CSV table of N, CA and C in Angstrom, one decimal:
chain,number,residue,atom,x,y,z
A,1,MET,N,71.7,-5.6,-46.1
A,1,MET,CA,70.5,-5.8,-47.4
A,1,MET,C,70.9,-5.9,-48.7
A,2,ALA,N,72.0,-5.4,-48.6
A,2,ALA,CA,72.6,-5.1,-49.9
A,2,ALA,C,72.8,-6.5,-51.2
A,3,PRO,N,73.7,-7.7,-50.3
A,3,PRO,CA,74.2,-8.8,-50.9
A,3,PRO,C,72.6,-9.3,-51.5
A,4,ILE,N,71.1,-9.2,-50.8
A,4,ILE,CA,70.5,-10.4,-51.1
A,4,ILE,C,69.3,-9.4,-51.9
A,5,ALA,N,69.8,-8.2,-51.7
A,5,ALA,CA,68.2,-7.5,-52.6
A,5,ALA,C,68.8,-6.9,-53.8
A,6,LYS,N,67.8,-7.0,-54.4
A,6,LYS,CA,67.9,-6.3,-56.6
A,6,LYS,C,69.0,-4.8,-56.2
A,7,GLU,N,68.4,-3.9,-55.1
A,7,GLU,CA,68.7,-2.9,-55.2
A,7,GLU,C,68.4,-2.3,-53.6
A,8,VAL,N,69.3,-1.3,-53.2
A,8,VAL,CA,69.2,-0.9,-51.8
A,8,VAL,C,68.8,0.2,-51.8
A,9,ILE,N,68.4,1.1,-51.6
A,9,ILE,CA,68.0,2.9,-51.4
A,9,ILE,C,68.1,3.0,-49.6
A,10,LEU,N,68.6,3.6,-49.8
A,10,LEU,CA,69.0,4.7,-48.2
A,10,LEU,C,68.7,6.4,-48.5
A,11,VAL,N,67.5,6.7,-47.9
A,11,VAL,CA,67.3,8.0,-48.1
A,11,VAL,C,67.1,8.7,-46.4
A,12,TYR,N,68.2,9.5,-46.3
A,12,TYR,CA,68.5,10.2,-45.0
A,12,TYR,C,67.9,11.6,-45.3
A,13,ARG,N,67.2,11.9,-43.8
A,13,ARG,CA,66.7,13.4,-44.0
A,13,ARG,C,68.2,14.3,-43.5
A,14,LYS,N,69.6,14.1,-43.1
A,14,LYS,CA,70.6,15.2,-42.8
A,14,LYS,C,71.4,14.9,-44.0
A,15,GLU,N,72.6,16.1,-43.7
A,15,GLU,CA,73.6,15.9,-44.6
A,15,GLU,C,74.7,14.9,-44.8
A,16,ALA,N,75.0,14.2,-44.0
A,16,ALA,CA,75.6,13.2,-43.4
A,16,ALA,C,75.1,12.4,-42.5
A,17,PHE,N,75.5,11.2,-42.4
A,17,PHE,CA,75.5,9.6,-41.7
A,17,PHE,C,76.2,10.0,-40.6
A,18,LYS,N,75.7,9.5,-39.4
A,18,LYS,CA,76.6,9.3,-37.8
A,18,LYS,C,76.1,8.0,-38.0
A,19,GLY,N,77.8,7.4,-37.6
A,19,GLY,CA,78.1,6.6,-37.2
A,19,GLY,C,79.4,5.9,-37.1
A,20,HIS,N,79.8,4.3,-37.2
A,20,HIS,CA,81.0,3.9,-37.2
A,20,HIS,C,81.4,4.5,-38.5
A,21,GLU,N,82.5,5.3,-38.9
A,21,GLU,CA,83.4,5.4,-39.8
A,21,GLU,C,83.4,4.7,-40.6
A,22,SER,N,83.7,3.4,-40.5
A,22,SER,CA,84.1,2.3,-41.6
A,22,SER,C,82.7,2.0,-41.8
A,23,GLU,N,81.7,2.0,-41.4
A,23,GLU,CA,80.1,1.7,-42.0
A,23,GLU,C,79.5,2.5,-42.8
A,24,ILE,N,79.6,3.6,-42.5
A,24,ILE,CA,79.6,4.3,-43.6
A,24,ILE,C,80.2,4.8,-44.7
A,25,LYS,N,81.8,4.8,-44.5
A,25,LYS,CA,82.3,4.5,-45.8
A,25,LYS,C,82.0,3.3,-47.0
A,26,ARG,N,81.5,2.3,-45.9
A,26,ARG,CA,81.0,1.0,-46.6
A,26,ARG,C,79.6,1.3,-47.2
A,27,ALA,N,79.0,1.9,-46.4
A,27,ALA,CA,77.6,2.3,-47.6
A,27,ALA,C,77.8,3.4,-48.3
A,28,MET,N,78.4,4.4,-48.3
A,28,MET,CA,78.7,5.2,-49.2
A,28,MET,C,79.3,4.6,-50.3
A,29,ASN,N,80.2,3.8,-50.3
A,29,ASN,CA,81.1,3.3,-51.5
A,29,ASN,C,80.6,2.0,-51.9
A,30,GLY,N,79.1,1.1,-51.3
A,30,GLY,CA,79.4,0.1,-51.6
A,30,GLY,C,78.2,0.4,-52.7
A,31,PRO,N,77.4,-1.1,-52.2
A,31,PRO,CA,75.8,-0.7,-53.9
A,31,PRO,C,74.8,-0.4,-53.6
A,32,VAL,N,75.1,0.2,-51.8
A,32,VAL,CA,73.6,1.2,-51.6
A,32,VAL,C,73.3,2.4,-52.2
A,33,ARG,N,72.6,3.1,-52.8
A,33,ARG,CA,72.2,4.1,-53.4
A,33,ARG,C,71.7,5.0,-51.9
A,34,CYS,N,72.8,5.8,-51.6
A,34,CYS,CA,72.7,6.8,-50.3
A,34,CYS,C,72.3,8.0,-51.1
A,35,ILE,N,71.2,8.5,-50.5
A,35,ILE,CA,70.0,9.8,-50.9
A,35,ILE,C,70.2,10.7,-49.6
A,36,VAL,N,70.9,11.7,-49.4
A,36,VAL,CA,71.0,12.5,-48.3
A,36,VAL,C,70.2,13.8,-48.3
A,37,LYS,N,69.8,14.2,-47.6
A,37,LYS,CA,69.4,15.6,-47.7
A,37,LYS,C,68.1,15.6,-48.6
A,38,ALA,N,67.0,14.4,-48.5
A,38,ALA,CA,65.8,14.1,-48.9
A,38,ALA,C,64.8,13.9,-47.4
A,39,ASP,N,63.8,14.3,-47.7
A,39,ASP,CA,62.6,13.7,-47.0
A,39,ASP,C,61.4,12.9,-47.5
A,40,LEU,N,60.8,11.8,-47.0
A,40,LEU,CA,60.0,10.9,-47.1
A,40,LEU,C,58.4,12.0,-47.2
A,41,MET,N,57.9,12.1,-48.2
A,41,MET,CA,56.9,13.3,-48.6
A,41,MET,C,55.1,12.4,-48.6
A,42,ASP,N,55.9,10.9,-49.1
A,42,ASP,CA,54.1,10.3,-49.6
A,42,ASP,C,54.6,9.0,-49.9
A,43,LYS,N,53.7,7.7,-49.8
A,43,LYS,CA,53.6,6.8,-50.3
A,43,LYS,C,52.5,6.5,-51.0
A,44,LYS,N,52.8,5.3,-51.9
A,44,LYS,CA,51.8,4.9,-52.4
A,44,LYS,C,51.5,3.3,-52.0
A,45,ILE,N,49.8,2.6,-51.5
A,45,ILE,CA,50.0,1.7,-51.6
A,45,ILE,C,49.1,0.5,-52.5
A,46,THR,N,49.6,-0.7,-52.7
A,46,THR,CA,49.0,-1.3,-53.7
A,46,THR,C,47.5,-1.2,-53.3
A,47,PRO,N,46.9,-1.8,-54.4
A,47,PRO,CA,45.1,-1.6,-54.4
A,47,PRO,C,44.4,-2.4,-53.5
A,48,ASP,N,45.0,-3.6,-53.0
A,48,ASP,CA,44.5,-4.0,-52.0
A,48,ASP,C,44.8,-4.1,-51.0
A,49,GLY,N,45.8,-2.6,-50.8
A,49,GLY,CA,46.2,-2.2,-49.1
A,49,GLY,C,47.2,-3.0,-48.7
A,50,SER,N,47.9,-3.7,-49.4
A,50,SER,CA,48.5,-4.7,-48.0
A,50,SER,C,50.3,-4.7,-48.3
A,51,LYS,N,50.4,-3.7,-49.3
A,51,LYS,CA,51.9,-3.1,-49.0
A,51,LYS,C,51.8,-1.8,-49.7
A,52,ILE,N,53.4,-1.0,-49.4
A,52,ILE,CA,53.7,-0.1,-50.1
A,52,ILE,C,54.3,-0.1,-51.7
A,53,GLU,N,53.9,0.6,-52.8
A,53,GLU,CA,54.6,0.0,-53.8
A,53,GLU,C,55.6,1.2,-54.3
A,54,ALA,N,55.4,2.1,-53.7
A,54,ALA,CA,56.2,3.3,-54.0
A,54,ALA,C,56.2,4.4,-53.1
A,55,ILE,N,57.1,5.4,-53.3
A,55,ILE,CA,57.5,6.2,-52.2
A,55,ILE,C,57.8,7.6,-53.1
A,56,THR,N,57.4,8.5,-52.3
A,56,THR,CA,58.0,10.0,-53.1
A,56,THR,C,58.8,10.6,-52.0
A,57,ILE,N,59.8,10.9,-52.4
A,57,ILE,CA,60.8,11.7,-51.6
A,57,ILE,C,61.2,13.2,-52.0
A,58,PHE,N,61.6,14.1,-51.4
A,58,PHE,CA,62.0,15.3,-51.5
A,58,PHE,C,63.2,15.7,-51.0
A,59,HIS,N,64.1,16.3,-52.3
A,59,HIS,CA,65.3,16.1,-52.5
A,59,HIS,C,65.4,17.8,-51.9
A,60,LYS,N,66.0,17.7,-51.0
A,60,LYS,CA,66.3,19.6,-50.0
A,60,LYS,C,67.2,20.0,-51.4
A,61,GLU,N,68.4,19.7,-51.2
A,61,GLU,CA,69.4,20.1,-52.4
A,61,GLU,C,68.9,21.2,-53.5
A,62,ILE,N,68.0,20.0,-54.3
A,62,ILE,CA,68.0,20.9,-55.3
A,62,ILE,C,66.4,21.0,-56.2
A,63,ASP,N,65.4,21.0,-54.2
A,63,ASP,CA,64.3,21.4,-54.5
A,63,ASP,C,63.4,20.6,-55.3
A,64,LYS,N,63.4,19.0,-55.6
A,64,LYS,CA,62.6,18.4,-56.6
A,64,LYS,C,62.3,17.2,-56.2
A,65,GLU,N,61.2,16.6,-56.1
A,65,GLU,CA,60.4,15.1,-55.9
A,65,GLU,C,61.1,14.3,-56.6
A,66,GLU,N,60.9,12.7,-55.8
A,66,GLU,CA,61.4,11.5,-57.0
A,66,GLU,C,60.2,10.6,-56.4
A,67,THR,N,59.5,10.1,-57.3
A,67,THR,CA,59.1,9.1,-56.7
A,67,THR,C,59.9,7.6,-57.6
A,68,ILE,N,59.9,6.6,-56.5
A,68,ILE,CA,60.7,5.5,-56.3
A,68,ILE,C,59.5,4.0,-56.6
A,69,LEU,N,59.8,3.3,-57.2
A,69,LEU,CA,58.9,2.5,-57.0
A,69,LEU,C,59.7,1.2,-56.0
A,70,VAL,N,58.9,0.2,-55.1
A,70,VAL,CA,59.9,-0.5,-54.3
A,70,VAL,C,59.0,-1.7,-53.9
A,71,ASP,N,59.6,-3.1,-53.5
A,71,ASP,CA,59.1,-4.1,-53.2
A,71,ASP,C,58.8,-4.0,-51.6
A,72,GLU,N,59.6,-3.3,-51.3
A,72,GLU,CA,59.9,-3.2,-49.4
A,72,GLU,C,60.3,-1.8,-48.8
A,73,VAL,N,59.8,-1.7,-47.7
A,73,VAL,CA,60.5,-0.2,-46.9
A,73,VAL,C,60.6,-0.7,-45.2
A,74,ILE,N,61.8,-0.2,-45.0
A,74,ILE,CA,62.2,-0.3,-43.9
A,74,ILE,C,62.2,1.1,-43.5
A,75,VAL,N,61.7,1.1,-42.1
A,75,VAL,CA,61.5,2.7,-41.8
A,75,VAL,C,62.5,2.5,-40.4
A,76,CYS,N,63.6,3.7,-40.1
A,76,CYS,CA,64.3,3.9,-39.0
A,76,CYS,C,64.0,5.2,-38.7
A,77,HIS,N,63.0,5.1,-37.6
A,77,HIS,CA,62.6,6.4,-37.3
A,77,HIS,C,64.0,7.4,-36.3
A,78,GLY,N,64.4,6.6,-35.6
A,78,GLY,CA,65.6,7.4,-34.6
A,78,GLY,C,64.6,7.9,-34.2
A,79,PHE,N,65.3,9.2,-33.3
A,79,PHE,CA,64.1,9.7,-31.9
A,79,PHE,C,63.7,11.3,-32.4
A,80,ASN,N,62.9,11.5,-31.6
A,80,ASN,CA,62.5,13.1,-32.6
A,80,ASN,C,63.2,14.5,-31.8
A,81,GLN,N,64.1,14.9,-32.1
A,81,GLN,CA,64.8,16.0,-31.1
A,81,GLN,C,64.3,17.3,-31.2
A,82,LYS,N,62.9,17.6,-31.6
A,82,LYS,CA,62.4,18.6,-31.3
A,82,LYS,C,61.4,18.7,-30.0
A,83,ASN,N,61.8,19.2,-29.4
A,83,ASN,CA,61.1,19.6,-27.7
A,83,ASN,C,60.8,20.7,-27.5
A,84,ASP,N,59.4,20.9,-26.8
A,84,ASP,CA,58.9,21.8,-27.0
A,84,ASP,C,59.6,22.6,-25.9
A,85,LEU,N,59.7,21.8,-24.8
A,85,LEU,CA,60.5,22.1,-23.2
A,85,LEU,C,61.6,22.9,-23.7
A,86,PHE,N,62.4,22.3,-24.7
A,86,PHE,CA,63.4,22.9,-25.2
A,86,PHE,C,63.2,24.7,-25.4
A,87,GLU,N,62.4,25.0,-26.8
A,87,GLU,CA,62.2,25.8,-27.3
A,87,GLU,C,61.0,26.7,-26.7
A,88,GLN,N,60.5,26.0,-25.5
A,88,GLN,CA,59.7,27.3,-24.3
A,88,GLN,C,60.8,27.5,-23.5
A,89,ASN,N,62.2,27.3,-23.3
A,89,ASN,CA,62.7,27.3,-22.2
A,89,ASN,C,63.0,29.3,-22.1
A,90,ASP,N,62.4,29.4,-21.0
A,90,ASP,CA,63.1,31.0,-20.4
A,90,ASP,C,63.4,31.1,-19.3
A,91,VAL,N,64.2,29.8,-18.7
A,91,VAL,CA,64.7,29.9,-17.4
A,91,VAL,C,65.8,29.5,-17.1
A,92,GLY,N,66.7,29.8,-18.6
A,92,GLY,CA,68.4,29.7,-18.5
A,92,GLY,C,68.9,28.5,-18.8
A,93,LEU,N,68.2,27.3,-19.3
A,93,LEU,CA,68.7,26.2,-19.7
A,93,LEU,C,69.8,26.5,-21.2
A,94,GLU,N,71.0,26.2,-21.3
A,94,GLU,CA,71.6,26.4,-22.3
A,94,GLU,C,71.5,25.3,-22.9
A,95,VAL,N,70.8,25.7,-24.3
A,95,VAL,CA,70.7,24.8,-25.3
A,95,VAL,C,71.3,25.0,-26.8
A,96,PHE,N,72.0,23.8,-26.9
A,96,PHE,CA,72.6,24.3,-28.4
A,96,PHE,C,72.5,23.1,-29.4
A,97,ASN,N,72.6,23.5,-30.4
A,97,ASN,CA,71.9,22.2,-31.9
A,97,ASN,C,70.5,21.9,-31.4
A,98,GLU,N,70.0,23.2,-31.2
A,98,GLU,CA,68.0,22.6,-31.0
A,98,GLU,C,67.8,21.7,-30.2
A,99,TYR,N,68.8,21.1,-29.3
A,99,TYR,CA,68.4,19.6,-28.8
A,99,TYR,C,69.3,19.9,-27.3
A,100,TYR,N,70.4,19.6,-27.6
A,100,TYR,CA,71.5,19.1,-26.5
A,100,TYR,C,71.5,20.2,-25.4
A,101,ILE,N,71.3,19.7,-24.0
A,101,ILE,CA,71.5,20.8,-23.0
A,101,ILE,C,72.8,20.8,-22.4
A,102,GLU,N,73.4,21.6,-22.5
A,102,GLU,CA,74.7,22.0,-22.0
A,102,GLU,C,75.1,21.5,-20.2
A,103,THR,N,75.5,20.7,-20.0
A,103,THR,CA,75.8,20.2,-18.6
A,103,THR,C,77.1,19.9,-18.4
A,104,THR,N,77.6,19.4,-17.1
A,104,THR,CA,79.0,19.4,-16.8
A,104,THR,C,78.8,17.6,-17.2
A,105,PRO,N,80.1,16.7,-16.3
A,105,PRO,CA,79.7,15.6,-16.5
A,105,PRO,C,79.3,15.0,-15.3
A,106,GLN,N,79.2,16.0,-14.3
A,106,GLN,CA,77.9,15.5,-13.2
A,106,GLN,C,76.5,15.9,-13.6
A,107,THR,N,76.3,15.8,-14.2
A,107,THR,CA,75.0,16.6,-15.1
A,107,THR,C,74.7,17.7,-14.9
A,108,LYS,N,75.0,18.7,-14.0
A,108,LYS,CA,74.7,20.1,-13.8
A,108,LYS,C,74.4,20.7,-15.1
A,109,THR,N,72.9,21.6,-15.0
A,109,THR,CA,73.3,22.6,-16.0
A,109,THR,C,73.9,24.2,-15.3
A,110,ALA,N,73.3,24.9,-16.0
A,110,ALA,CA,73.7,26.2,-15.9
A,110,ALA,C,72.1,26.9,-14.7
A,111,ILE,N,71.7,25.9,-14.6
A,111,ILE,CA,70.2,26.2,-13.0
A,111,ILE,C,70.8,25.5,-11.9
A,112,HIS,N,70.9,26.1,-10.9
A,112,HIS,CA,71.4,25.4,-10.0
A,112,HIS,C,70.2,24.5,-9.4
A,113,GLY,N,70.5,23.3,-8.8
A,113,GLY,CA,69.7,22.2,-8.9
A,113,GLY,C,68.6,21.4,-10.2
A,114,VAL,N,68.7,21.9,-11.4
A,114,VAL,CA,68.4,21.4,-12.4
A,114,VAL,C,69.8,20.2,-13.0
A,115,PHE,N,69.4,19.4,-13.1
A,115,PHE,CA,70.2,18.4,-14.0
A,115,PHE,C,69.6,17.7,-15.5
A,116,ALA,N,70.4,17.3,-16.0
A,116,ALA,CA,70.2,16.8,-17.4
A,116,ALA,C,71.1,15.7,-17.5
A,117,LEU,N,70.6,14.6,-18.3
A,117,LEU,CA,71.3,13.5,-18.5
A,117,LEU,C,70.8,12.6,-19.4
A,118,GLY,N,71.6,11.4,-20.1
A,118,GLY,CA,71.0,10.4,-21.2
A,118,GLY,C,71.1,11.7,-22.9
A,119,ASP,N,70.3,11.0,-23.6
A,119,ASP,CA,70.2,11.7,-24.7
A,119,ASP,C,70.6,13.1,-24.7
A,120,ALA,N,69.3,14.0,-24.0
A,120,ALA,CA,69.5,15.4,-23.8
A,120,ALA,C,70.8,15.8,-23.8
A,121,ALA,N,71.4,15.6,-22.7
A,121,ALA,CA,72.5,16.1,-22.0
A,121,ALA,C,73.7,15.9,-22.9
A,122,SER,N,75.0,17.5,-22.9
A,122,SER,CA,76.1,16.9,-23.9
A,122,SER,C,77.3,17.8,-22.8
A,123,TYR,N,78.5,17.6,-23.0
A,123,TYR,CA,79.3,18.0,-22.1
A,123,TYR,C,80.5,17.2,-23.1
A,124,THR,N,81.9,18.1,-22.8
A,124,THR,CA,83.1,17.8,-23.0
A,124,THR,C,83.2,16.0,-23.3
A,125,GLU,N,83.8,15.6,-24.2
A,125,GLU,CA,84.0,14.3,-23.6
A,125,GLU,C,82.6,13.0,-23.5
A,126,LYS,N,81.7,13.3,-24.0
A,126,LYS,CA,80.9,12.8,-23.6
A,126,LYS,C,80.3,12.0,-24.6
A,127,VAL,N,80.4,10.7,-24.4
A,127,VAL,CA,80.3,9.4,-25.0
A,127,VAL,C,78.7,9.2,-25.6
A,128,HIS,N,78.4,9.3,-26.3
A,128,HIS,CA,76.7,9.3,-26.7
A,128,HIS,C,76.4,7.6,-26.9
A,129,LEU,N,76.6,7.1,-25.7
A,129,LEU,CA,76.0,5.8,-26.1
A,129,LEU,C,75.1,5.3,-24.8
A,130,ILE,N,73.9,4.3,-25.1
A,130,ILE,CA,73.1,3.9,-23.8
A,130,ILE,C,73.9,3.9,-23.0
A,131,ALA,N,75.3,3.1,-22.8
A,131,ALA,CA,76.0,2.6,-21.3
A,131,ALA,C,76.1,4.1,-20.7
A,132,GLY,N,76.5,5.0,-21.5
A,132,GLY,CA,76.6,6.4,-21.0
A,132,GLY,C,75.6,7.1,-20.0
A,133,ALA,N,74.5,6.7,-20.4
A,133,ALA,CA,73.4,7.6,-20.2
A,133,ALA,C,73.3,6.5,-18.6
A,134,PHE,N,73.5,5.5,-18.5
A,134,PHE,CA,73.5,4.7,-17.0
A,134,PHE,C,74.7,5.5,-16.1
A,135,HIS,N,75.8,6.3,-16.6
A,135,HIS,CA,76.9,6.6,-16.3
A,135,HIS,C,76.2,8.2,-15.8
A,136,ASP,N,75.4,8.5,-16.7
A,136,ASP,CA,74.9,10.1,-16.2
A,136,ASP,C,74.2,10.0,-15.1
A,137,ALA,N,73.1,9.1,-15.1
A,137,ALA,CA,72.1,9.1,-14.2
A,137,ALA,C,72.6,8.7,-13.0
A,138,ILE,N,73.8,7.9,-12.9
A,138,ILE,CA,74.6,8.0,-11.2
A,138,ILE,C,75.1,9.2,-11.1
A,139,ASN,N,75.8,9.8,-11.8
A,139,ASN,CA,76.3,11.1,-11.5
A,139,ASN,C,75.1,12.0,-10.9
A,140,ALA,N,73.9,12.0,-11.8
A,140,ALA,CA,72.6,12.7,-11.5
A,140,ALA,C,72.2,12.6,-10.5
A,141,VAL,N,72.3,11.5,-9.6
A,141,VAL,CA,71.7,11.3,-8.0
A,141,VAL,C,72.8,11.8,-7.2
A,142,ASN,N,73.9,11.3,-7.9
A,142,ASN,CA,74.9,12.0,-6.7
A,142,ASN,C,74.7,13.5,-6.2
A,143,ALA,N,74.9,14.2,-7.3
A,143,ALA,CA,74.4,15.9,-7.9
A,143,ALA,C,73.6,16.3,-7.1
A,144,ALA,N,72.5,15.4,-7.5
A,144,ALA,CA,71.1,16.3,-6.8
A,144,ALA,C,71.1,15.5,-5.3
A,145,LYS,N,71.1,14.6,-4.7
A,145,LYS,CA,72.1,14.2,-3.6
A,145,LYS,C,72.5,15.0,-2.3
A,146,LEU,N,73.3,16.2,-3.4
A,146,LEU,CA,74.5,16.8,-2.9
A,146,LEU,C,73.3,18.1,-2.5
A,147,TYR,N,72.7,18.7,-3.9
A,147,TYR,CA,72.2,19.5,-3.8
A,147,TYR,C,71.3,19.8,-2.8
A,148,ILE,N,70.4,18.5,-2.3
A,148,ILE,CA,69.6,18.5,-1.4
A,148,ILE,C,70.2,18.4,0.2
A,149,ASP,N,71.2,17.7,0.3
A,149,ASP,CA,71.8,17.7,1.5
A,149,ASP,C,73.5,18.2,1.4
A,150,PRO,N,74.1,19.1,0.9
A,150,PRO,CA,75.1,19.6,0.8
A,150,PRO,C,76.3,18.8,2.0
A,151,LYS,N,75.9,18.3,3.3
A,151,LYS,CA,77.0,17.6,3.8
A,151,LYS,C,76.8,15.9,3.8
A,152,ALA,N,76.4,16.1,2.7
A,152,ALA,CA,76.2,13.9,2.3
A,152,ALA,C,77.3,13.9,1.4
A,153,ASP,N,77.9,12.5,1.5
A,153,ASP,CA,78.9,12.3,1.2
A,153,ASP,C,79.0,12.6,-0.2
A,154,ALA,N,80.3,12.9,-0.8
A,154,ALA,CA,80.1,13.3,-2.2
A,154,ALA,C,79.4,12.1,-3.0
A,155,ILE,N,80.0,10.8,-3.1
A,155,ILE,CA,79.6,9.9,-4.4
A,155,ILE,C,78.6,8.8,-3.5
A,156,GLY,N,77.8,8.5,-3.8
A,156,GLY,CA,77.0,7.2,-2.9
A,156,GLY,C,77.5,6.2,-2.8
A,157,THR,N,77.3,5.1,-2.5
A,157,THR,CA,77.5,3.7,-2.6
A,157,THR,C,76.4,2.8,-2.8
A,158,VAL,N,77.1,1.3,-3.8
A,158,VAL,CA,76.2,0.8,-3.7
A,158,VAL,C,75.7,-0.2,-2.8
A,159,SER,N,73.9,-0.4,-2.3
A,159,SER,CA,73.4,-0.7,-1.3
A,159,SER,C,74.0,-2.4,-1.2
A,160,THR,N,74.1,-3.2,-2.1
A,160,THR,CA,74.7,-3.5,-1.7
A,160,THR,C,75.8,-4.2,-1.1
A,161,TYR,N,76.6,-3.8,-1.2
A,161,TYR,CA,78.1,-3.9,-0.2
A,161,TYR,C,77.4,-4.3,0.9
A,162,ALA,N,78.0,-5.3,1.5
A,162,ALA,CA,78.0,-6.1,3.0
A,162,ALA,C,78.9,-4.8,3.5
A,163,ASP,N,78.3,-4.7,4.9
A,163,ASP,CA,78.2,-4.2,5.8
A,163,ASP,C,79.5,-3.6,6.2
A,164,LYS,N,80.5,-4.7,6.5
A,164,LYS,CA,81.5,-4.7,6.8
A,164,LYS,C,82.8,-4.0,5.6
A,165,LEU,N,82.1,-3.8,4.6
A,165,LEU,CA,83.0,-3.2,3.7
A,165,LEU,C,82.6,-1.3,3.6
A,166,LYS,N,81.2,-1.3,4.2
A,166,LYS,CA,80.7,0.1,4.1
A,166,LYS,C,81.9,1.4,4.6
A,167,PRO,N,82.2,1.0,5.5
A,167,PRO,CA,83.2,2.0,5.7
A,167,PRO,C,84.5,2.1,5.0
A,168,LYS,N,85.1,1.5,4.6
A,168,LYS,CA,86.0,1.4,3.7
A,168,LYS,C,86.0,2.1,2.0
A,169,VAL,N,85.0,1.7,2.1
A,169,VAL,CA,84.2,2.4,0.8
A,169,VAL,C,84.0,3.7,0.8
A,170,ALA,N,83.2,3.8,1.9
A,170,ALA,CA,83.1,5.5,2.1
A,170,ALA,C,84.2,6.3,2.2
A,171,THR,N,85.0,5.8,2.9
A,171,THR,CA,86.6,6.3,3.0
A,171,THR,C,87.1,6.8,1.5
A,172,VAL,N,87.1,5.5,0.7
A,172,VAL,CA,87.9,5.6,-0.5
A,172,VAL,C,87.1,6.7,-1.5
A,173,TRP,N,85.8,6.6,-1.3
A,173,TRP,CA,84.9,7.3,-2.0
A,173,TRP,C,85.3,8.7,-1.8
A,174,LYS,N,85.7,9.4,-0.4
A,174,LYS,CA,85.8,10.9,0.2
A,174,LYS,C,86.7,10.8,-0.4
A,175,GLN,N,88.0,10.3,-0.6
A,175,GLN,CA,89.1,10.1,-1.1
A,175,GLN,C,89.3,10.9,-2.2
A,176,TYR,N,88.7,9.6,-3.1
A,176,TYR,CA,88.6,10.4,-4.8
A,176,TYR,C,88.1,11.6,-5.0
A,177,ALA,N,86.6,11.6,-4.0
A,177,ALA,CA,86.0,13.1,-4.4
A,177,ALA,C,86.5,14.3,-4.3
A,178,THR,N,87.9,14.0,-3.6
A,178,THR,CA,88.6,15.4,-2.6
A,178,THR,C,89.7,15.3,-3.9
A,179,GLU,N,90.3,14.2,-4.5
A,179,GLU,CA,91.8,14.4,-5.6
A,179,GLU,C,90.8,15.3,-7.2
């Protein structure tokens, strides 16, 4: 937006941006006014109700409100990390940073038979991308399968394999699972 807007103001509730380092550096050093540690408190609507003409933000660090006149507002909500399930956790899930459940790469939690995956799960070297959630889902299904039937193949195979390939694939997976 910076190349075409008269001014761009980016308000962020946390202390530091998350994202690709070069993009963060570009935003922080560019023509965008970045306000961190601030919350949107209020908005003022035009008399005809057609748009927002001002916003009020609260600067947490200096404990002060600021009203900013605006032409447009773009809101990026992200996702809500506040989760009552985690706060009411009395079953032994290991939760850290108020959101993440500690798991193994196979999605196992501290509770036998409970698996966590996707955004809520975290383990050493986890890549927090949507593509990683697909990987987590496969691992969770395989781990749950073994929990239900400990004698099952350690890793499932894709159902679209031709019948003649299934024995070979199963052998490879068994070898892989034991290494």
